[in-house]
């Protein structure tokens, strides 16, 4: 059996890389962000398939089938994580976020391709009040097309990813395929920040990349933030800052306003916090290096997401941090991919 796969909303290719390692043949990837596609194309060592900058709307009405020279029902797996900022817990604002529509377009794509299996990854907020109706509607839509849908909240740290990262993983199994799907079992092994980044040398003081490690560079901290980071130990956050170093908006206790982990340092012997699209900034979370006076570097963030050390990203600092922070950790992608192949093969025996 050729386990063919299309990676939609592919980002910089974290999920695709994991699925490839699990044994999938990646036929095609697309994403609306041109920088993500440039990153995939730059990593010839890891990707040889065709990747294209495109909106999902460009792929509907049979266009994706044509592009991949497929008939409806032939594809083994359609994977993707429609952008989810509309349901993000951190988001404030309207429930009418156009990005939520992308979830339904993904449902349309499932209908057109009618793959054996589909995977959809999304933030935990999709099951909150903002996303729940959208999620329920999507499940109803794909059940009508002819799928059994599994849904579970997985935490990446249970799959040897050195990071707390909770995401809903939906797995759809076409009704004409024996449904033996079981989510991958959690590993007993916890991989820590120390295990992952302690080997890296100190990045140059001048803000340039380390000569041996591309993207391993330090972000410039303001004098005030330098004072803040020097005032806390590994694993500590803004609750440990002296009064004179608190930002005005943080003088209210964090138990009331939240944001406990801003201006924080990671702890060496724990997993990292969730690597977000702004992990490159010490002010945005517990993104300070455990013992150096700086935020973790882009390369360290990529390693904490389980990208290979030589995986390249194209773009400026903000674009690269976004690609890294929005990715599905390849190690989690691999565990999900293996669980799908295992379920299918069990049905063939």
PDB file of N, CA and C in Angstrom, residues 121-206:
ATOM      1  N   UNK A 121      -5.677  19.202  12.984  1.00  0.00           N
ATOM      2  CA  UNK A 121      -5.085  19.634  14.258  1.00  0.00           C
ATOM      3  C   UNK A 121      -5.615  21.019  14.570  1.00  0.00           C
ATOM      4  N   UNK A 122      -5.957  21.258  15.841  1.00  0.00           N
ATOM      5  CA  UNK A 122      -6.414  22.596  16.210  1.00  0.00           C
ATOM      6  C   UNK A 122      -6.160  22.892  17.682  1.00  0.00           C
ATOM      7  N   UNK A 123      -6.158  24.185  18.016  1.00  0.00           N
ATOM      8  CA  UNK A 123      -5.903  24.589  19.405  1.00  0.00           C
ATOM      9  C   UNK A 123      -7.011  24.095  20.328  1.00  0.00           C
ATOM     10  N   UNK A 124      -6.676  23.998  21.622  1.00  0.00           N
ATOM     11  CA  UNK A 124      -7.662  23.506  22.589  1.00  0.00           C
ATOM     12  C   UNK A 124      -8.897  24.406  22.629  1.00  0.00           C
ATOM     13  N   UNK A 125      -8.737  25.679  22.248  1.00  0.00           N
ATOM     14  CA  UNK A 125      -9.858  26.626  22.251  1.00  0.00           C
ATOM     15  C   UNK A 125     -10.992  26.266  21.307  1.00  0.00           C
ATOM     16  N   UNK A 126     -10.741  25.354  20.357  1.00  0.00           N
ATOM     17  CA  UNK A 126     -11.803  24.999  19.414  1.00  0.00           C
ATOM     18  C   UNK A 126     -12.946  24.279  20.131  1.00  0.00           C
ATOM     19  N   UNK A 127     -12.668  23.728  21.321  1.00  0.00           N
ATOM     20  CA  UNK A 127     -13.747  23.066  22.068  1.00  0.00           C
ATOM     21  C   UNK A 127     -14.366  24.018  23.095  1.00  0.00           C
ATOM     22  N   UNK A 128     -13.861  25.251  23.144  1.00  0.00           N
ATOM     23  CA  UNK A 128     -14.440  26.260  24.048  1.00  0.00           C
ATOM     24  C   UNK A 128     -15.667  26.860  23.401  1.00  0.00           C
ATOM     25  N   UNK A 129     -16.297  27.815  24.084  1.00  0.00           N
ATOM     26  CA  UNK A 129     -17.582  28.311  23.557  1.00  0.00           C
ATOM     27  C   UNK A 129     -17.428  28.953  22.183  1.00  0.00           C
ATOM     28  N   UNK A 130     -16.274  29.525  21.938  1.00  0.00           N
ATOM     29  CA  UNK A 130     -16.061  30.192  20.656  1.00  0.00           C
ATOM     30  C   UNK A 130     -15.998  29.203  19.495  1.00  0.00           C
ATOM     31  N   UNK A 131     -15.349  28.067  19.736  1.00  0.00           N
ATOM     32  CA  UNK A 131     -15.122  27.144  18.629  1.00  0.00           C
ATOM     33  C   UNK A 131     -16.049  25.952  18.576  1.00  0.00           C
ATOM     34  N   UNK A 132     -16.741  25.713  19.693  1.00  0.00           N
ATOM     35  CA  UNK A 132     -17.493  24.460  19.816  1.00  0.00           C
ATOM     36  C   UNK A 132     -18.531  24.260  18.711  1.00  0.00           C
ATOM     37  N   UNK A 133     -19.283  25.327  18.417  1.00  0.00           N
ATOM     38  CA  UNK A 133     -20.343  25.186  17.402  1.00  0.00           C
ATOM     39  C   UNK A 133     -19.725  24.886  16.038  1.00  0.00           C
ATOM     40  N   UNK A 134     -18.575  25.490  15.768  1.00  0.00           N
ATOM     41  CA  UNK A 134     -17.888  25.263  14.496  1.00  0.00           C
ATOM     42  C   UNK A 134     -17.401  23.816  14.421  1.00  0.00           C
ATOM     43  N   UNK A 135     -16.806  23.349  15.522  1.00  0.00           N
ATOM     44  CA  UNK A 135     -16.304  21.978  15.574  1.00  0.00           C
ATOM     45  C   UNK A 135     -17.444  20.971  15.402  1.00  0.00           C
ATOM     46  N   UNK A 136     -18.542  21.203  16.127  1.00  0.00           N
ATOM     47  CA  UNK A 136     -19.689  20.279  16.039  1.00  0.00           C
ATOM     48  C   UNK A 136     -20.249  20.233  14.625  1.00  0.00           C
ATOM     49  N   UNK A 137     -20.320  21.417  13.995  1.00  0.00           N
ATOM     50  CA  UNK A 137     -20.847  21.482  12.625  1.00  0.00           C
ATOM     51  C   UNK A 137     -19.938  20.733  11.643  1.00  0.00           C
ATOM     52  N   UNK A 138     -18.622  20.915  11.812  1.00  0.00           N
ATOM     53  CA  UNK A 138     -17.668  20.221  10.941  1.00  0.00           C
ATOM     54  C   UNK A 138     -17.832  18.702  11.079  1.00  0.00           C
ATOM     55  N   UNK A 139     -17.910  18.232  12.332  1.00  0.00           N
ATOM     56  CA  UNK A 139     -18.045  16.787  12.566  1.00  0.00           C
ATOM     57  C   UNK A 139     -19.326  16.270  11.914  1.00  0.00           C
ATOM     58  N   UNK A 140     -20.419  17.022  12.083  1.00  0.00           N
ATOM     59  CA  UNK A 140     -21.697  16.625  11.470  1.00  0.00           C
ATOM     60  C   UNK A 140     -21.545  16.553   9.948  1.00  0.00           C
ATOM     61  N   UNK A 141     -20.883  17.555   9.371  1.00  0.00           N
ATOM     62  CA  UNK A 141     -20.693  17.595   7.906  1.00  0.00           C
ATOM     63  C   UNK A 141     -19.930  16.373   7.410  1.00  0.00           C
ATOM     64  N   UNK A 142     -18.821  16.034   8.105  1.00  0.00           N
ATOM     65  CA  UNK A 142     -18.005  14.924   7.596  1.00  0.00           C
ATOM     66  C   UNK A 142     -18.650  13.564   7.893  1.00  0.00           C
ATOM     67  N   UNK A 143     -19.443  13.500   8.952  1.00  0.00           N
ATOM     68  CA  UNK A 143     -20.192  12.252   9.200  1.00  0.00           C
ATOM     69  C   UNK A 143     -21.202  12.017   8.082  1.00  0.00           C
ATOM     70  N   UNK A 144     -21.810  13.098   7.611  1.00  0.00           N
ATOM     71  CA  UNK A 144     -22.774  13.004   6.500  1.00  0.00           C
ATOM     72  C   UNK A 144     -22.093  12.516   5.222  1.00  0.00           C
ATOM     73  N   UNK A 145     -20.847  12.970   4.999  1.00  0.00           N
ATOM     74  CA  UNK A 145     -20.108  12.534   3.803  1.00  0.00           C
ATOM     75  C   UNK A 145     -19.797  11.041   3.901  1.00  0.00           C
ATOM     76  N   UNK A 146     -19.611  10.545   5.144  1.00  0.00           N
ATOM     77  CA  UNK A 146     -19.303   9.123   5.311  1.00  0.00           C
ATOM     78  C   UNK A 146     -18.036   8.833   6.092  1.00  0.00           C
ATOM     79  N   UNK A 147     -17.858   9.529   7.227  1.00  0.00           N
ATOM     80  CA  UNK A 147     -16.688   9.311   8.084  1.00  0.00           C
ATOM     81  C   UNK A 147     -17.098   9.078   9.525  1.00  0.00           C
ATOM     82  N   UNK A 148     -16.284   8.271  10.204  1.00  0.00           N
ATOM     83  CA  UNK A 148     -16.376   8.161  11.663  1.00  0.00           C
ATOM     84  C   UNK A 148     -15.282   9.084  12.181  1.00  0.00           C
ATOM     85  N   UNK A 149     -15.614   9.948  13.153  1.00  0.00           N
ATOM     86  CA  UNK A 149     -14.634  10.937  13.618  1.00  0.00           C
ATOM     87  C   UNK A 149     -14.213  10.667  15.064  1.00  0.00           C
ATOM     88  N   UNK A 150     -12.900  10.591  15.273  1.00  0.00           N
ATOM     89  CA  UNK A 150     -12.318  10.481  16.618  1.00  0.00           C
ATOM     90  C   UNK A 150     -11.799  11.864  16.996  1.00  0.00           C
ATOM     91  N   UNK A 151     -11.936  12.223  18.244  1.00  0.00           N
ATOM     92  CA  UNK A 151     -11.405  13.525  18.673  1.00  0.00           C
ATOM     93  C   UNK A 151     -10.782  13.383  20.058  1.00  0.00           C
ATOM     94  N   UNK A 152      -9.591  13.936  20.210  1.00  0.00           N
ATOM     95  CA  UNK A 152      -8.911  13.834  21.506  1.00  0.00           C
ATOM     96  C   UNK A 152      -7.949  15.000  21.678  1.00  0.00           C
ATOM     97  N   UNK A 153      -7.840  15.468  22.917  1.00  0.00           N
ATOM     98  CA  UNK A 153      -6.875  16.516  23.253  1.00  0.00           C
ATOM     99  C   UNK A 153      -5.556  15.821  23.605  1.00  0.00           C
ATOM    100  N   UNK A 154      -4.536  16.062  22.799  1.00  0.00           N
ATOM    101  CA  UNK A 154      -3.222  15.452  23.064  1.00  0.00           C
ATOM    102  C   UNK A 154      -2.271  16.530  23.570  1.00  0.00           C
ATOM    103  N   UNK A 155      -1.356  16.120  24.449  1.00  0.00           N
ATOM    104  CA  UNK A 155      -0.328  17.042  24.919  1.00  0.00           C
ATOM    105  C   UNK A 155       1.010  16.561  24.364  1.00  0.00           C
ATOM    106  N   UNK A 156       1.668  17.431  23.617  1.00  0.00           N
ATOM    107  CA  UNK A 156       2.909  17.042  22.929  1.00  0.00           C
ATOM    108  C   UNK A 156       3.965  16.468  23.879  1.00  0.00           C
ATOM    109  N   UNK A 157       3.974  16.917  25.139  1.00  0.00           N
ATOM    110  CA  UNK A 157       5.006  16.421  26.074  1.00  0.00           C
ATOM    111  C   UNK A 157       4.856  14.917  26.329  1.00  0.00           C
ATOM    112  N   UNK A 158       3.669  14.354  26.046  1.00  0.00           N
ATOM    113  CA  UNK A 158       3.459  12.909  26.208  1.00  0.00           C
ATOM    114  C   UNK A 158       4.067  12.101  25.061  1.00  0.00           C
ATOM    115  N   UNK A 159       4.586  12.806  24.060  1.00  0.00           N
ATOM    116  CA  UNK A 159       5.165  12.130  22.887  1.00  0.00           C
ATOM    117  C   UNK A 159       6.624  12.543  22.692  1.00  0.00           C
ATOM    118  N   UNK A 160       7.286  12.812  23.827  1.00  0.00           N
ATOM    119  CA  UNK A 160       8.720  13.127  23.857  1.00  0.00           C
ATOM    120  C   UNK A 160       9.067  14.453  23.175  1.00  0.00           C
ATOM    121  N   UNK A 161       8.065  15.334  23.089  1.00  0.00           N
ATOM    122  CA  UNK A 161       8.323  16.710  22.639  1.00  0.00           C
ATOM    123  C   UNK A 161       8.632  17.500  23.922  1.00  0.00           C
ATOM    124  N   UNK A 162       9.749  18.250  23.967  1.00  0.00           N
ATOM    125  CA  UNK A 162      10.143  18.906  25.218  1.00  0.00           C
ATOM    126  C   UNK A 162       9.331  20.175  25.498  1.00  0.00           C
ATOM    127  N   UNK A 163       8.014  20.043  25.501  1.00  0.00           N
ATOM    128  CA  UNK A 163       7.172  21.234  25.557  1.00  0.00           C
ATOM    129  C   UNK A 163       5.739  20.853  25.937  1.00  0.00           C
ATOM    130  N   UNK A 164       5.129  21.661  26.792  1.00  0.00           N
ATOM    131  CA  UNK A 164       3.690  21.500  27.066  1.00  0.00           C
ATOM    132  C   UNK A 164       2.950  22.090  25.876  1.00  0.00           C
ATOM    133  N   UNK A 165       2.118  21.327  25.226  1.00  0.00           N
ATOM    134  CA  UNK A 165       1.422  21.854  24.049  1.00  0.00           C
ATOM    135  C   UNK A 165       0.173  21.022  23.823  1.00  0.00           C
ATOM    136  N   UNK A 166      -0.955  21.559  24.231  1.00  0.00           N
ATOM    137  CA  UNK A 166      -2.207  20.805  24.097  1.00  0.00           C
ATOM    138  C   UNK A 166      -2.926  21.199  22.812  1.00  0.00           C
ATOM    139  N   UNK A 167      -3.249  20.194  22.019  1.00  0.00           N
ATOM    140  CA  UNK A 167      -3.945  20.432  20.753  1.00  0.00           C
ATOM    141  C   UNK A 167      -4.977  19.336  20.525  1.00  0.00           C
ATOM    142  N   UNK A 168      -6.120  19.734  19.970  1.00  0.00           N
ATOM    143  CA  UNK A 168      -7.099  18.723  19.572  1.00  0.00           C
ATOM    144  C   UNK A 168      -6.644  18.083  18.276  1.00  0.00           C
ATOM    145  N   UNK A 169      -6.714  16.775  18.244  1.00  0.00           N
ATOM    146  CA  UNK A 169      -6.400  16.041  17.018  1.00  0.00           C
ATOM    147  C   UNK A 169      -7.653  15.266  16.619  1.00  0.00           C
ATOM    148  N   UNK A 170      -8.202  15.636  15.474  1.00  0.00           N
ATOM    149  CA  UNK A 170      -9.340  14.898  14.912  1.00  0.00           C
ATOM    150  C   UNK A 170      -8.806  13.907  13.895  1.00  0.00           C
ATOM    151  N   UNK A 171      -9.270  12.678  13.968  1.00  0.00           N
ATOM    152  CA  UNK A 171      -8.911  11.681  12.968  1.00  0.00           C
ATOM    153  C   UNK A 171     -10.212  11.130  12.399  1.00  0.00           C
ATOM    154  N   UNK A 172     -10.373  11.276  11.096  1.00  0.00           N
ATOM    155  CA  UNK A 172     -11.568  10.763  10.423  1.00  0.00           C
ATOM    156  C   UNK A 172     -11.229   9.484   9.678  1.00  0.00           C
ATOM    157  N   UNK A 173     -12.083   8.466   9.821  1.00  0.00           N
ATOM    158  CA  UNK A 173     -11.894   7.180   9.144  1.00  0.00           C
ATOM    159  C   UNK A 173     -13.092   6.968   8.221  1.00  0.00           C
ATOM    160  N   UNK A 174     -12.826   6.755   6.945  1.00  0.00           N
ATOM    161  CA  UNK A 174     -13.919   6.580   5.978  1.00  0.00           C
ATOM    162  C   UNK A 174     -14.732   5.333   6.334  1.00  0.00           C
ATOM    163  N   UNK A 175     -16.031   5.410   6.160  1.00  0.00           N
ATOM    164  CA  UNK A 175     -16.917   4.326   6.607  1.00  0.00           C
ATOM    165  C   UNK A 175     -16.673   2.973   5.935  1.00  0.00           C
ATOM    166  N   UNK A 176     -16.073   2.982   4.744  1.00  0.00           N
ATOM    167  CA  UNK A 176     -15.850   1.680   4.082  1.00  0.00           C
ATOM    168  C   UNK A 176     -14.532   1.034   4.526  1.00  0.00           C
ATOM    169  N   UNK A 177     -13.872   1.663   5.515  1.00  0.00           N
ATOM    170  CA  UNK A 177     -12.614   1.113   6.038  1.00  0.00           C
ATOM    171  C   UNK A 177     -12.879   0.679   7.481  1.00  0.00           C
ATOM    172  N   UNK A 178     -12.381  -0.488   7.829  1.00  0.00           N
ATOM    173  CA  UNK A 178     -12.586  -0.987   9.203  1.00  0.00           C
ATOM    174  C   UNK A 178     -11.978  -0.001  10.192  1.00  0.00           C
ATOM    175  N   UNK A 179     -12.785   0.431  11.156  1.00  0.00           N
ATOM    176  CA  UNK A 179     -12.300   1.462  12.074  1.00  0.00           C
ATOM    177  C   UNK A 179     -11.605   0.846  13.278  1.00  0.00           C
ATOM    178  N   UNK A 180     -10.265   0.793  13.205  1.00  0.00           N
ATOM    179  CA  UNK A 180      -9.474   0.288  14.331  1.00  0.00           C
ATOM    180  C   UNK A 180      -8.654   1.416  14.947  1.00  0.00           C
ATOM    181  N   UNK A 181      -9.079   2.652  14.695  1.00  0.00           N
ATOM    182  CA  UNK A 181      -8.190   3.749  15.087  1.00  0.00           C
ATOM    183  C   UNK A 181      -8.088   3.898  16.601  1.00  0.00           C
ATOM    184  N   UNK A 182      -6.841   3.997  17.080  1.00  0.00           N
ATOM    185  CA  UNK A 182      -6.534   4.260  18.492  1.00  0.00           C
ATOM    186  C   UNK A 182      -5.444   5.330  18.509  1.00  0.00           C
ATOM    187  N   UNK A 183      -5.609   6.341  19.340  1.00  0.00           N
ATOM    188  CA  UNK A 183      -4.580   7.395  19.442  1.00  0.00           C
ATOM    189  C   UNK A 183      -3.257   6.802  19.945  1.00  0.00           C
ATOM    190  N   UNK A 184      -2.145   7.405  19.555  1.00  0.00           N
ATOM    191  CA  UNK A 184      -0.850   6.847  19.985  1.00  0.00           C
ATOM    192  C   UNK A 184      -0.730   6.868  21.514  1.00  0.00           C
ATOM    193  N   UNK A 185      -0.178   5.800  22.098  1.00  0.00           N
ATOM    194  CA  UNK A 185      -0.035   5.771  23.560  1.00  0.00           C
ATOM    195  C   UNK A 185       1.019   6.779  24.023  1.00  0.00           C
ATOM    196  N   UNK A 186       0.800   7.347  25.199  1.00  0.00           N
ATOM    197  CA  UNK A 186       1.763   8.309  25.750  1.00  0.00           C
ATOM    198  C   UNK A 186       3.054   7.587  26.140  1.00  0.00           C
ATOM    199  N   UNK A 187       4.166   8.293  25.987  1.00  0.00           N
ATOM    200  CA  UNK A 187       5.466   7.745  26.389  1.00  0.00           C
ATOM    201  C   UNK A 187       5.701   8.098  27.860  1.00  0.00           C
ATOM    202  N   UNK A 188       6.442   7.260  28.573  1.00  0.00           N
ATOM    203  CA  UNK A 188       6.758   7.592  29.980  1.00  0.00           C
ATOM    204  C   UNK A 188       7.923   8.560  30.050  1.00  0.00           C
ATOM    205  N   UNK A 189       8.572   8.767  28.928  1.00  0.00           N
ATOM    206  CA  UNK A 189       9.798   9.562  28.945  1.00  0.00           C
ATOM    207  C   UNK A 189       9.464  11.055  28.790  1.00  0.00           C
ATOM    208  N   UNK A 190       9.998  11.865  29.687  1.00  0.00           N
ATOM    209  CA  UNK A 190       9.858  13.322  29.563  1.00  0.00           C
ATOM    210  C   UNK A 190      11.185  13.877  29.060  1.00  0.00           C
ATOM    211  N   UNK A 191      11.142  14.622  27.970  1.00  0.00           N
ATOM    212  CA  UNK A 191      12.358  15.243  27.440  1.00  0.00           C
ATOM    213  C   UNK A 191      12.364  16.696  27.915  1.00  0.00           C
ATOM    214  N   UNK A 192      13.461  17.127  28.497  1.00  0.00           N
ATOM    215  CA  UNK A 192      13.511  18.448  29.129  1.00  0.00           C
ATOM    216  C   UNK A 192      14.187  19.498  28.241  1.00  0.00           C
ATOM    217  N   UNK A 193      14.103  20.727  28.718  1.00  0.00           N
ATOM    218  CA  UNK A 193      14.791  21.844  28.059  1.00  0.00           C
ATOM    219  C   UNK A 193      16.298  21.542  28.014  1.00  0.00           C
ATOM    220  N   UNK A 194      16.836  21.025  29.130  1.00  0.00           N
ATOM    221  CA  UNK A 194      18.267  20.718  29.192  1.00  0.00           C
ATOM    222  C   UNK A 194      18.649  19.685  28.124  1.00  0.00           C
ATOM    223  N   UNK A 195      17.840  18.607  28.024  1.00  0.00           N
ATOM    224  CA  UNK A 195      18.121  17.554  27.043  1.00  0.00           C
ATOM    225  C   UNK A 195      18.186  18.130  25.625  1.00  0.00           C
ATOM    226  N   UNK A 196      17.434  19.195  25.400  1.00  0.00           N
ATOM    227  CA  UNK A 196      17.206  19.678  24.034  1.00  0.00           C
ATOM    228  C   UNK A 196      18.142  20.791  23.595  1.00  0.00           C
ATOM    229  N   UNK A 197      18.434  21.739  24.497  1.00  0.00           N
ATOM    230  CA  UNK A 197      19.204  22.914  24.044  1.00  0.00           C
ATOM    231  C   UNK A 197      20.488  23.183  24.820  1.00  0.00           C
ATOM    232  N   UNK A 198      20.756  22.392  25.878  1.00  0.00           N
ATOM    233  CA  UNK A 198      21.931  22.716  26.728  1.00  0.00           C
ATOM    234  C   UNK A 198      23.256  22.610  25.984  1.00  0.00           C
ATOM    235  N   UNK A 199      23.289  21.811  24.904  1.00  0.00           N
ATOM    236  CA  UNK A 199      24.562  21.611  24.178  1.00  0.00           C
ATOM    237  C   UNK A 199      24.953  22.831  23.351  1.00  0.00           C
ATOM    238  N   UNK A 200      24.009  23.736  23.100  1.00  0.00           N
ATOM    239  CA  UNK A 200      24.311  24.871  22.216  1.00  0.00           C
ATOM    240  C   UNK A 200      25.253  25.866  22.892  1.00  0.00           C
ATOM    241  N   UNK A 201      26.210  26.388  22.136  1.00  0.00           N
ATOM    242  CA  UNK A 201      27.100  27.402  22.720  1.00  0.00           C
ATOM    243  C   UNK A 201      26.340  28.724  22.938  1.00  0.00           C
ATOM    244  N   UNK A 202      26.944  29.605  23.706  1.00  0.00           N
ATOM    245  CA  UNK A 202      26.356  30.936  23.909  1.00  0.00           C
ATOM    246  C   UNK A 202      26.366  31.667  22.562  1.00  0.00           C
ATOM    247  N   UNK A 203      25.251  32.269  22.143  1.00  0.00           N
ATOM    248  CA  UNK A 203      25.255  32.983  20.856  1.00  0.00           C
ATOM    249  C   UNK A 203      26.101  34.264  20.923  1.00  0.00           C
ATOM    250  N   UNK A 204      26.599  34.730  19.783  1.00  0.00           N
ATOM    251  CA  UNK A 204      27.451  35.934  19.776  1.00  0.00           C
ATOM    252  C   UNK A 204      26.755  37.143  20.415  1.00  0.00           C
ATOM    253  N   UNK A 205      27.558  37.982  21.049  1.00  0.00           N
ATOM    254  CA  UNK A 205      27.038  39.196  21.726  1.00  0.00           C
ATOM    255  C   UNK A 205      26.492  40.216  20.728  1.00  0.00           C
ATOM    256  N   UNK A 206      26.985  40.162  19.477  1.00  0.00           N
ATOM    257  CA  UNK A 206      26.613  41.216  18.520  1.00  0.00           C
ATOM    258  C   UNK A 206      25.277  40.978  17.820  1.00  0.00           C
TER     259      UNK A 206
END
